[in-house]
Structure formats: structure tokens, C-alpha cells
């Protein structure tokens, strides 16, 4: 995304990106040369990506002034954040966006028909491997209800599955659609569009993850 945008953004615009992963930020700095680009490696603590990080992700201020940003892209970040951190991420998104600005959130959304009536576990099969590599099995996502409309990766018996990087699915988090909409609305962000992704569906239309586009009101 950062690379693609570097072909579009001219000197009237700018781009700022951040992540706790040193290697990825170093790669971006090395490979995306653009005068108006800034990449920040922020030592954000994350249970799996950066367990010894010293920056608290629940209070971290995004590197941008209030009402200064046209577009925020959060690419598969809330797929791996604890609920409190995800709420803060939305709050910061709303702070930095100008009124009418948009945020693209790539996340796992549980639509109504993906939530069972009589169980706190949902199993979802996608055919994502057909596009991403050799097909040896369909990709299965299994989530357990944790709180409100927040679900996390689990084993067959519903116990938390914490083996990030050791399996193909990782330790994803998912949001019920209504719950995510509510969290966004609380921060002054309204849903502008919801584009269901291919991760648990048969057709690939625009992306593997679901995309929720939010607008600052
Ligand atoms: C699944 S990866 C997605 C990477 C990239 N955004 C993309 O779309 O390919 C999740 C990323 O979120 C980063 N991350 C972890 N905690 C974060 C936080 N509190 N705020 C922002 N990013 C965070 C991780 O370091 C990791 O690079």
C-alpha cells in the first residue's frame, strides 16, 4: 500500500507510516524513496509481535496532528489487537482524521449469519489457499466469543489458541459487524462502506480480509 501510494502522492501530499517491527520499517525506508514519506519504528508493546516493547499501545499517540489526515489505512492491525488497544486505535484514527476523512480498516468481520445461536464458537471455512498457494486444505478460522461482539482464535474446545506464526491462520481477532460499527460510532466514525472479503467465502472480489471504510463525521 505504501509503495503503491508513492506513485500517486506528489509534493502536495505526504505519507506517514508506523509499526513496531524494525525490519519491516527498515525495508520500507530502504525501498520506498519519497521526499514526503516518513516511516516510524515505534516500540509498541504487542504480546506476539513485540513482547518487550516499552511503548504502551493503549495510550500511544499516532504521529500526526489533530484533524490533519485525509486517509488512514489500518491494514490487518485490528486482526491482532486486544480489545482495549483496538478501541484506542479507533480513537486515534478519529483524532487525526479531518472531518470527512476516511479510514480503511482491513479486519475480520462476523456478519449475523456467521454467529451461531446456540454456541460461543464459530467455525468458518474459506478457500483462500486457491489464490495464495497450493491447495492442500481449505483454510479454517475458528473463533470463540470473548466479550460483547469480540471473538478470538480458539481450539476446538473454545480454549484460546495462541500459536501465532506457527500456523497459517495466526491468532486472529474478529468483530461482530454491529459491535465494530458501535465502537467506531462512539469515536465519531460512521461506516461508509463494508466490503466482505474472501477469507471465509468462495469468491475473491477485492481482498482477503473484510474492508470497513469509516468516515469521520
Ligand atoms: C498482520 S500484520 C499487518 C502488516 C501490514 N499492515 C500489512 O497490511 O501487511 C499486523 C501488524 O500490526 C503491527 N502492530 C502491532 N501492534 C500494533 C499497534 N498497537 N499499532 C499499530 N500496529 C501494530 C504489527 O507489528 C504488524 O506489523
PDB file of C-alpha atoms and ligand atoms in Angstrom:
ATOM      1  CA  UNK A   1       0.000   0.000   0.000  1.00  0.00           C
ATOM      2  CA  UNK A   2       2.771   2.418   0.957  1.00  0.00           C
ATOM      3  CA  UNK A   3       4.632   1.583  -2.235  1.00  0.00           C
ATOM      4  CA  UNK A   4       1.580   1.888  -4.487  1.00  0.00           C
ATOM      5  CA  UNK A   5       0.690   5.248  -2.970  1.00  0.00           C
ATOM      6  CA  UNK A   6       4.234   6.530  -3.534  1.00  0.00           C
ATOM      7  CA  UNK A   7       3.422   6.545  -7.263  1.00  0.00           C
ATOM      8  CA  UNK A   8       0.379   8.748  -6.673  1.00  0.00           C
ATOM      9  CA  UNK A   9       1.324  11.108  -3.868  1.00  0.00           C
ATOM     10  CA  UNK A  10       3.134  14.191  -5.166  1.00  0.00           C
ATOM     11  CA  UNK A  11       4.592  17.154  -3.287  1.00  0.00           C
ATOM     12  CA  UNK A  12       1.128  18.391  -2.352  1.00  0.00           C
ATOM     13  CA  UNK A  13       0.618  15.329  -0.198  1.00  0.00           C
ATOM     14  CA  UNK A  14       2.519  13.224   2.287  1.00  0.00           C
ATOM     15  CA  UNK A  15       2.515   9.816   3.935  1.00  0.00           C
ATOM     16  CA  UNK A  16       3.351   8.740   7.448  1.00  0.00           C
ATOM     17  CA  UNK A  17       3.523   5.105   8.498  1.00  0.00           C
ATOM     18  CA  UNK A  18       4.385   3.348  11.736  1.00  0.00           C
ATOM     19  CA  UNK A  19       4.879  -0.178  13.022  1.00  0.00           C
ATOM     20  CA  UNK A  20       6.822  -1.819  15.857  1.00  0.00           C
ATOM     21  CA  UNK A  21       8.648  -4.203  13.506  1.00  0.00           C
ATOM     22  CA  UNK A  22      12.175  -2.901  12.923  1.00  0.00           C
ATOM     23  CA  UNK A  23      12.922  -4.990   9.842  1.00  0.00           C
ATOM     24  CA  UNK A  24       9.755  -4.021   8.020  1.00  0.00           C
ATOM     25  CA  UNK A  25      10.276  -0.338   8.726  1.00  0.00           C
ATOM     26  CA  UNK A  26      13.929  -0.567   7.644  1.00  0.00           C
ATOM     27  CA  UNK A  27      12.792  -2.311   4.442  1.00  0.00           C
ATOM     28  CA  UNK A  28      10.286   0.455   3.733  1.00  0.00           C
ATOM     29  CA  UNK A  29      12.817   3.230   4.339  1.00  0.00           C
ATOM     30  CA  UNK A  30      15.327   1.469   2.115  1.00  0.00           C
ATOM     31  CA  UNK A  31      12.945   0.648  -0.718  1.00  0.00           C
ATOM     32  CA  UNK A  32      10.412   3.453  -0.850  1.00  0.00           C
ATOM     33  CA  UNK A  33      12.220   6.680  -1.600  1.00  0.00           C
ATOM     34  CA  UNK A  34       9.900   9.664  -1.485  1.00  0.00           C
ATOM     35  CA  UNK A  35      10.583  13.147  -0.131  1.00  0.00           C
ATOM     36  CA  UNK A  36       7.217  13.392   1.541  1.00  0.00           C
ATOM     37  CA  UNK A  37       7.319   9.988   3.222  1.00  0.00           C
ATOM     38  CA  UNK A  38       8.096   9.276   6.869  1.00  0.00           C
ATOM     39  CA  UNK A  39       8.243   5.844   8.453  1.00  0.00           C
ATOM     40  CA  UNK A  40       8.436   5.472  12.218  1.00  0.00           C
ATOM     41  CA  UNK A  41       9.539   2.399  14.073  1.00  0.00           C
ATOM     42  CA  UNK A  42       7.634   2.704  17.349  1.00  0.00           C
ATOM     43  CA  UNK A  43       8.489   0.285  20.126  1.00  0.00           C
ATOM     44  CA  UNK A  44       4.824  -0.560  20.729  1.00  0.00           C
ATOM     45  CA  UNK A  45       4.333  -3.489  23.045  1.00  0.00           C
ATOM     46  CA  UNK A  46       2.474  -6.411  21.497  1.00  0.00           C
ATOM     47  CA  UNK A  47       2.125  -9.868  23.032  1.00  0.00           C
ATOM     48  CA  UNK A  48       3.291 -11.599  19.862  1.00  0.00           C
ATOM     49  CA  UNK A  49       4.966  -9.104  17.550  1.00  0.00           C
ATOM     50  CA  UNK A  50       6.968  -7.143  20.113  1.00  0.00           C
ATOM     51  CA  UNK A  51       6.625  -8.534  23.645  1.00  0.00           C
ATOM     52  CA  UNK A  52       9.423  -6.389  25.131  1.00  0.00           C
ATOM     53  CA  UNK A  53       8.211  -3.119  23.641  1.00  0.00           C
ATOM     54  CA  UNK A  54       8.274  -0.158  26.022  1.00  0.00           C
ATOM     55  CA  UNK A  55       5.531   1.966  24.429  1.00  0.00           C
ATOM     56  CA  UNK A  56       2.041   1.344  25.786  1.00  0.00           C
ATOM     57  CA  UNK A  57      -0.242   0.703  22.767  1.00  0.00           C
ATOM     58  CA  UNK A  58      -3.308   1.807  24.749  1.00  0.00           C
ATOM     59  CA  UNK A  59      -2.068   5.389  25.136  1.00  0.00           C
ATOM     60  CA  UNK A  60       0.240   5.834  22.119  1.00  0.00           C
ATOM     61  CA  UNK A  61      -0.500   8.952  20.045  1.00  0.00           C
ATOM     62  CA  UNK A  62      -0.363   8.393  16.278  1.00  0.00           C
ATOM     63  CA  UNK A  63       2.384  10.572  14.721  1.00  0.00           C
ATOM     64  CA  UNK A  64       0.022  13.197  13.294  1.00  0.00           C
ATOM     65  CA  UNK A  65      -1.734  16.337  14.478  1.00  0.00           C
ATOM     66  CA  UNK A  66      -5.476  16.506  15.167  1.00  0.00           C
ATOM     67  CA  UNK A  67      -7.677  16.793  12.024  1.00  0.00           C
ATOM     68  CA  UNK A  68      -4.676  16.621   9.693  1.00  0.00           C
ATOM     69  CA  UNK A  69      -5.081  13.391   7.739  1.00  0.00           C
ATOM     70  CA  UNK A  70      -7.274  12.603   4.707  1.00  0.00           C
ATOM     71  CA  UNK A  71      -6.933   8.818   4.714  1.00  0.00           C
ATOM     72  CA  UNK A  72      -5.953   6.345   7.415  1.00  0.00           C
ATOM     73  CA  UNK A  73      -5.132   2.786   6.357  1.00  0.00           C
ATOM     74  CA  UNK A  74      -5.138   0.171   9.072  1.00  0.00           C
ATOM     75  CA  UNK A  75      -4.157  -2.981   7.208  1.00  0.00           C
ATOM     76  CA  UNK A  76      -4.797  -6.090   9.256  1.00  0.00           C
ATOM     77  CA  UNK A  77      -3.866  -4.437  12.533  1.00  0.00           C
ATOM     78  CA  UNK A  78      -7.129  -4.869  14.432  1.00  0.00           C
ATOM     79  CA  UNK A  79      -6.946  -8.506  13.376  1.00  0.00           C
ATOM     80  CA  UNK A  80      -4.302  -8.853  16.098  1.00  0.00           C
ATOM     81  CA  UNK A  81      -5.019  -6.276  18.798  1.00  0.00           C
ATOM     82  CA  UNK A  82      -6.606  -6.775  22.197  1.00  0.00           C
ATOM     83  CA  UNK A  83      -9.975  -5.064  22.515  1.00  0.00           C
ATOM     84  CA  UNK A  84      -8.735  -2.132  24.639  1.00  0.00           C
ATOM     85  CA  UNK A  85      -5.940  -1.463  22.148  1.00  0.00           C
ATOM     86  CA  UNK A  86      -8.340  -1.720  19.216  1.00  0.00           C
ATOM     87  CA  UNK A  87     -10.607   0.878  20.839  1.00  0.00           C
ATOM     88  CA  UNK A  88      -7.641   3.202  21.301  1.00  0.00           C
ATOM     89  CA  UNK A  89      -6.609   2.652  17.659  1.00  0.00           C
ATOM     90  CA  UNK A  90     -10.070   3.804  16.540  1.00  0.00           C
ATOM     91  CA  UNK A  91      -9.912   6.800  18.902  1.00  0.00           C
ATOM     92  CA  UNK A  92      -6.559   7.872  17.481  1.00  0.00           C
ATOM     93  CA  UNK A  93      -7.838   7.352  13.936  1.00  0.00           C
ATOM     94  CA  UNK A  94     -10.710   9.726  14.672  1.00  0.00           C
ATOM     95  CA  UNK A  95      -8.394  12.276  16.270  1.00  0.00           C
ATOM     96  CA  UNK A  96      -6.010  12.547  13.320  1.00  0.00           C
ATOM     97  CA  UNK A  97      -8.632  12.426  10.541  1.00  0.00           C
ATOM     98  CA  UNK A  98     -10.095  15.643   9.217  1.00  0.00           C
ATOM     99  CA  UNK A  99     -13.900  15.867   9.073  1.00  0.00           C
ATOM    100  CA  UNK A 100     -14.991  13.860   6.028  1.00  0.00           C
ATOM    101  CA  UNK A 101     -11.692  11.940   6.003  1.00  0.00           C
ATOM    102  CA  UNK A 102     -11.851   8.173   5.550  1.00  0.00           C
ATOM    103  CA  UNK A 103     -10.283   5.228   7.308  1.00  0.00           C
ATOM    104  CA  UNK A 104      -9.817   1.856   5.622  1.00  0.00           C
ATOM    105  CA  UNK A 105      -9.877  -0.930   8.192  1.00  0.00           C
ATOM    106  CA  UNK A 106      -8.895  -4.409   6.987  1.00  0.00           C
ATOM    107  CA  UNK A 107     -10.358  -6.698   9.628  1.00  0.00           C
ATOM    108  CA  UNK A 108     -12.280  -9.922  10.205  1.00  0.00           C
ATOM    109  CA  UNK A 109     -15.983  -9.126  10.459  1.00  0.00           C
ATOM    110  CA  UNK A 110     -18.548 -11.621  11.702  1.00  0.00           C
ATOM    111  CA  UNK A 111     -21.779 -10.927   9.861  1.00  0.00           C
ATOM    112  CA  UNK A 112     -25.054 -12.012  11.529  1.00  0.00           C
ATOM    113  CA  UNK A 113     -25.207 -15.324   9.647  1.00  0.00           C
ATOM    114  CA  UNK A 114     -21.710 -16.244  10.889  1.00  0.00           C
ATOM    115  CA  UNK A 115     -22.714 -16.113  14.556  1.00  0.00           C
ATOM    116  CA  UNK A 116     -24.319 -19.316  15.863  1.00  0.00           C
ATOM    117  CA  UNK A 117     -27.428 -19.020  18.081  1.00  0.00           C
ATOM    118  CA  UNK A 118     -26.565 -21.856  20.406  1.00  0.00           C
ATOM    119  CA  UNK A 119     -22.778 -21.732  20.708  1.00  0.00           C
ATOM    120  CA  UNK A 120     -19.975 -19.368  21.606  1.00  0.00           C
ATOM    121  CA  UNK A 121     -17.730 -20.915  18.944  1.00  0.00           C
ATOM    122  CA  UNK A 122     -17.967 -20.288  15.225  1.00  0.00           C
ATOM    123  CA  UNK A 123     -16.069 -22.195  12.516  1.00  0.00           C
ATOM    124  CA  UNK A 124     -15.604 -20.622   9.124  1.00  0.00           C
ATOM    125  CA  UNK A 125     -14.076 -22.176   6.052  1.00  0.00           C
ATOM    126  CA  UNK A 126     -12.579 -20.130   3.278  1.00  0.00           C
ATOM    127  CA  UNK A 127     -10.937 -21.163   0.068  1.00  0.00           C
ATOM    128  CA  UNK A 128      -8.178 -18.653   0.352  1.00  0.00           C
ATOM    129  CA  UNK A 129      -5.424 -21.124  -0.480  1.00  0.00           C
ATOM    130  CA  UNK A 130      -6.726 -21.390  -4.002  1.00  0.00           C
ATOM    131  CA  UNK A 131      -5.378 -17.913  -4.538  1.00  0.00           C
ATOM    132  CA  UNK A 132      -2.455 -17.889  -2.190  1.00  0.00           C
ATOM    133  CA  UNK A 133      -0.713 -21.159  -2.981  1.00  0.00           C
ATOM    134  CA  UNK A 134      -1.071 -24.912  -3.426  1.00  0.00           C
ATOM    135  CA  UNK A 135      -4.399 -26.263  -2.204  1.00  0.00           C
ATOM    136  CA  UNK A 136      -3.860 -28.892   0.467  1.00  0.00           C
ATOM    137  CA  UNK A 137      -6.791 -27.993   2.660  1.00  0.00           C
ATOM    138  CA  UNK A 138      -9.314 -25.233   2.989  1.00  0.00           C
ATOM    139  CA  UNK A 139      -8.450 -22.570   5.481  1.00  0.00           C
ATOM    140  CA  UNK A 140     -10.429 -22.854   8.675  1.00  0.00           C
ATOM    141  CA  UNK A 141     -10.935 -19.997  11.061  1.00  0.00           C
ATOM    142  CA  UNK A 142     -12.331 -20.809  14.472  1.00  0.00           C
ATOM    143  CA  UNK A 143     -13.342 -18.055  16.859  1.00  0.00           C
ATOM    144  CA  UNK A 144     -14.699 -18.066  20.415  1.00  0.00           C
ATOM    145  CA  UNK A 145     -16.819 -15.288  21.865  1.00  0.00           C
ATOM    146  CA  UNK A 146     -14.740 -13.335  24.393  1.00  0.00           C
ATOM    147  CA  UNK A 147     -16.793 -10.282  25.312  1.00  0.00           C
ATOM    148  CA  UNK A 148     -19.559  -8.247  23.721  1.00  0.00           C
ATOM    149  CA  UNK A 149     -19.045  -8.697  19.971  1.00  0.00           C
ATOM    150  CA  UNK A 150     -15.335  -9.503  20.185  1.00  0.00           C
ATOM    151  CA  UNK A 151     -14.131 -13.009  19.217  1.00  0.00           C
ATOM    152  CA  UNK A 152     -10.658 -14.556  19.282  1.00  0.00           C
ATOM    153  CA  UNK A 153      -8.879 -17.528  17.737  1.00  0.00           C
ATOM    154  CA  UNK A 154      -9.598 -20.759  19.596  1.00  0.00           C
ATOM    155  CA  UNK A 155      -9.082 -24.504  19.674  1.00  0.00           C
ATOM    156  CA  UNK A 156     -11.913 -26.966  19.014  1.00  0.00           C
ATOM    157  CA  UNK A 157     -12.991 -26.798  22.665  1.00  0.00           C
ATOM    158  CA  UNK A 158     -13.064 -22.989  22.653  1.00  0.00           C
ATOM    159  CA  UNK A 159      -9.858 -22.540  24.653  1.00  0.00           C
ATOM    160  CA  UNK A 160      -7.642 -19.677  23.407  1.00  0.00           C
ATOM    161  CA  UNK A 161      -5.296 -20.726  20.633  1.00  0.00           C
ATOM    162  CA  UNK A 162      -2.029 -18.859  20.971  1.00  0.00           C
ATOM    163  CA  UNK A 163       0.413 -20.174  18.439  1.00  0.00           C
ATOM    164  CA  UNK A 164       0.891 -17.163  16.275  1.00  0.00           C
ATOM    165  CA  UNK A 165       3.298 -17.660  13.334  1.00  0.00           C
ATOM    166  CA  UNK A 166       3.202 -21.420  13.912  1.00  0.00           C
ATOM    167  CA  UNK A 167       0.069 -21.925  11.846  1.00  0.00           C
ATOM    168  CA  UNK A 168      -1.345 -20.330   8.747  1.00  0.00           C
ATOM    169  CA  UNK A 169      -4.157 -18.551  10.487  1.00  0.00           C
ATOM    170  CA  UNK A 170      -2.206 -16.886  13.273  1.00  0.00           C
ATOM    171  CA  UNK A 171      -4.089 -15.642  16.296  1.00  0.00           C
ATOM    172  CA  UNK A 172      -6.758 -13.515  14.694  1.00  0.00           C
ATOM    173  CA  UNK A 173      -9.424 -11.461  16.397  1.00  0.00           C
ATOM    174  CA  UNK A 174     -12.830 -10.856  14.827  1.00  0.00           C
ATOM    175  CA  UNK A 175     -15.561  -8.292  15.414  1.00  0.00           C
ATOM    176  CA  UNK A 176     -19.279  -8.731  15.042  1.00  0.00           C
ATOM    177  CA  UNK A 177     -20.369  -6.187  12.462  1.00  0.00           C
ATOM    178  CA  UNK A 178     -22.787  -4.325  14.771  1.00  0.00           C
ATOM    179  CA  UNK A 179     -20.206  -4.207  17.550  1.00  0.00           C
ATOM    180  CA  UNK A 180     -17.495  -2.784  15.300  1.00  0.00           C
ATOM    181  CA  UNK A 181     -19.933  -0.206  13.966  1.00  0.00           C
ATOM    182  CA  UNK A 182     -20.782   0.767  17.549  1.00  0.00           C
ATOM    183  CA  UNK A 183     -17.116   1.099  18.554  1.00  0.00           C
ATOM    184  CA  UNK A 184     -16.481   3.298  15.527  1.00  0.00           C
ATOM    185  CA  UNK A 185     -19.578   5.419  16.119  1.00  0.00           C
ATOM    186  CA  UNK A 186     -18.514   6.070  19.707  1.00  0.00           C
ATOM    187  CA  UNK A 187     -15.405   7.763  18.289  1.00  0.00           C
ATOM    188  CA  UNK A 188     -17.326   9.821  15.725  1.00  0.00           C
ATOM    189  CA  UNK A 189     -16.660   7.480  12.794  1.00  0.00           C
ATOM    190  CA  UNK A 190     -19.563   6.241  10.684  1.00  0.00           C
ATOM    191  CA  UNK A 191     -19.496   3.247   8.350  1.00  0.00           C
ATOM    192  CA  UNK A 192     -19.258   4.464   4.779  1.00  0.00           C
ATOM    193  CA  UNK A 193     -18.901   1.018   3.180  1.00  0.00           C
ATOM    194  CA  UNK A 194     -18.471  -2.626   4.161  1.00  0.00           C
ATOM    195  CA  UNK A 195     -16.780  -4.863   1.600  1.00  0.00           C
ATOM    196  CA  UNK A 196     -16.881  -8.539   2.602  1.00  0.00           C
ATOM    197  CA  UNK A 197     -13.575 -10.281   1.916  1.00  0.00           C
ATOM    198  CA  UNK A 198     -12.714 -13.716   0.625  1.00  0.00           C
ATOM    199  CA  UNK A 199     -11.229 -15.159   3.834  1.00  0.00           C
ATOM    200  CA  UNK A 200     -14.388 -17.183   4.571  1.00  0.00           C
ATOM    201  CA  UNK A 201     -16.104 -17.033   1.220  1.00  0.00           C
ATOM    202  CA  UNK A 202     -15.818 -18.752  -2.130  1.00  0.00           C
ATOM    203  CA  UNK A 203     -15.355 -15.693  -4.271  1.00  0.00           C
ATOM    204  CA  UNK A 204     -12.458 -13.291  -4.275  1.00  0.00           C
ATOM    205  CA  UNK A 205     -13.660  -9.821  -5.189  1.00  0.00           C
ATOM    206  CA  UNK A 206     -11.309  -7.213  -3.774  1.00  0.00           C
ATOM    207  CA  UNK A 207      -9.299  -8.551  -0.833  1.00  0.00           C
ATOM    208  CA  UNK A 208      -8.868 -11.498   1.500  1.00  0.00           C
ATOM    209  CA  UNK A 209      -9.880  -9.552   4.590  1.00  0.00           C
ATOM    210  CA  UNK A 210     -13.102  -7.620   5.017  1.00  0.00           C
ATOM    211  CA  UNK A 211     -12.719  -3.903   4.483  1.00  0.00           C
ATOM    212  CA  UNK A 212     -14.739  -1.452   6.535  1.00  0.00           C
ATOM    213  CA  UNK A 213     -14.437   2.133   5.346  1.00  0.00           C
ATOM    214  CA  UNK A 214     -15.163   4.654   8.072  1.00  0.00           C
ATOM    215  CA  UNK A 215     -15.800   8.358   7.660  1.00  0.00           C
ATOM    216  CA  UNK A 216     -15.174  10.988  10.304  1.00  0.00           C
ATOM    217  CA  UNK A 217     -18.374  12.910  10.884  1.00  0.00           C
TER     218      UNK A 217
HETATM  219  C1  LIG B   1      -0.898  -8.755  10.228  1.00  0.00           C
HETATM  220  S1  LIG B   1       0.332  -7.531  10.311  1.00  0.00           S
HETATM  221  C2  LIG B   1      -0.138  -6.402   9.047  1.00  0.00           C
HETATM  222  C3  LIG B   1       1.015  -5.660   8.492  1.00  0.00           C
HETATM  223  C4  LIG B   1       0.692  -4.618   7.432  1.00  0.00           C
HETATM  224  N1  LIG B   1      -0.112  -3.531   7.986  1.00  0.00           N
HETATM  225  C5  LIG B   1       0.018  -5.232   6.242  1.00  0.00           C
HETATM  226  O1  LIG B   1      -1.119  -4.861   5.927  1.00  0.00           O
HETATM  227  O2  LIG B   1       0.625  -6.114   5.619  1.00  0.00           O
HETATM  228  C6  LIG B   1      -0.067  -6.653  11.796  1.00  0.00           C
HETATM  229  C7  LIG B   1       0.892  -5.511  12.050  1.00  0.00           C
HETATM  230  O3  LIG B   1       0.426  -4.738  13.151  1.00  0.00           O
HETATM  231  C8  LIG B   1       1.564  -4.276  13.861  1.00  0.00           C
HETATM  232  N2  LIG B   1       1.151  -3.825  15.191  1.00  0.00           N
HETATM  233  C9  LIG B   1       1.174  -4.491  16.358  1.00  0.00           C
HETATM  234  N3  LIG B   1       0.697  -3.730  17.362  1.00  0.00           N
HETATM  235  C10 LIG B   1       0.350  -2.539  16.816  1.00  0.00           C
HETATM  236  C11 LIG B   1      -0.220  -1.340  17.327  1.00  0.00           C
HETATM  237  N4  LIG B   1      -0.552  -1.196  18.614  1.00  0.00           N
HETATM  238  N5  LIG B   1      -0.442  -0.317  16.456  1.00  0.00           N
HETATM  239  C12 LIG B   1      -0.127  -0.448  15.151  1.00  0.00           C
HETATM  240  N6  LIG B   1       0.401  -1.565  14.602  1.00  0.00           N
HETATM  241  C13 LIG B   1       0.639  -2.601  15.420  1.00  0.00           C
HETATM  242  C14 LIG B   1       2.468  -5.494  13.832  1.00  0.00           C
HETATM  243  O4  LIG B   1       3.789  -5.182  14.138  1.00  0.00           O
HETATM  244  C15 LIG B   1       2.275  -5.979  12.413  1.00  0.00           C
HETATM  245  O5  LIG B   1       3.216  -5.406  11.525  1.00  0.00           O
END
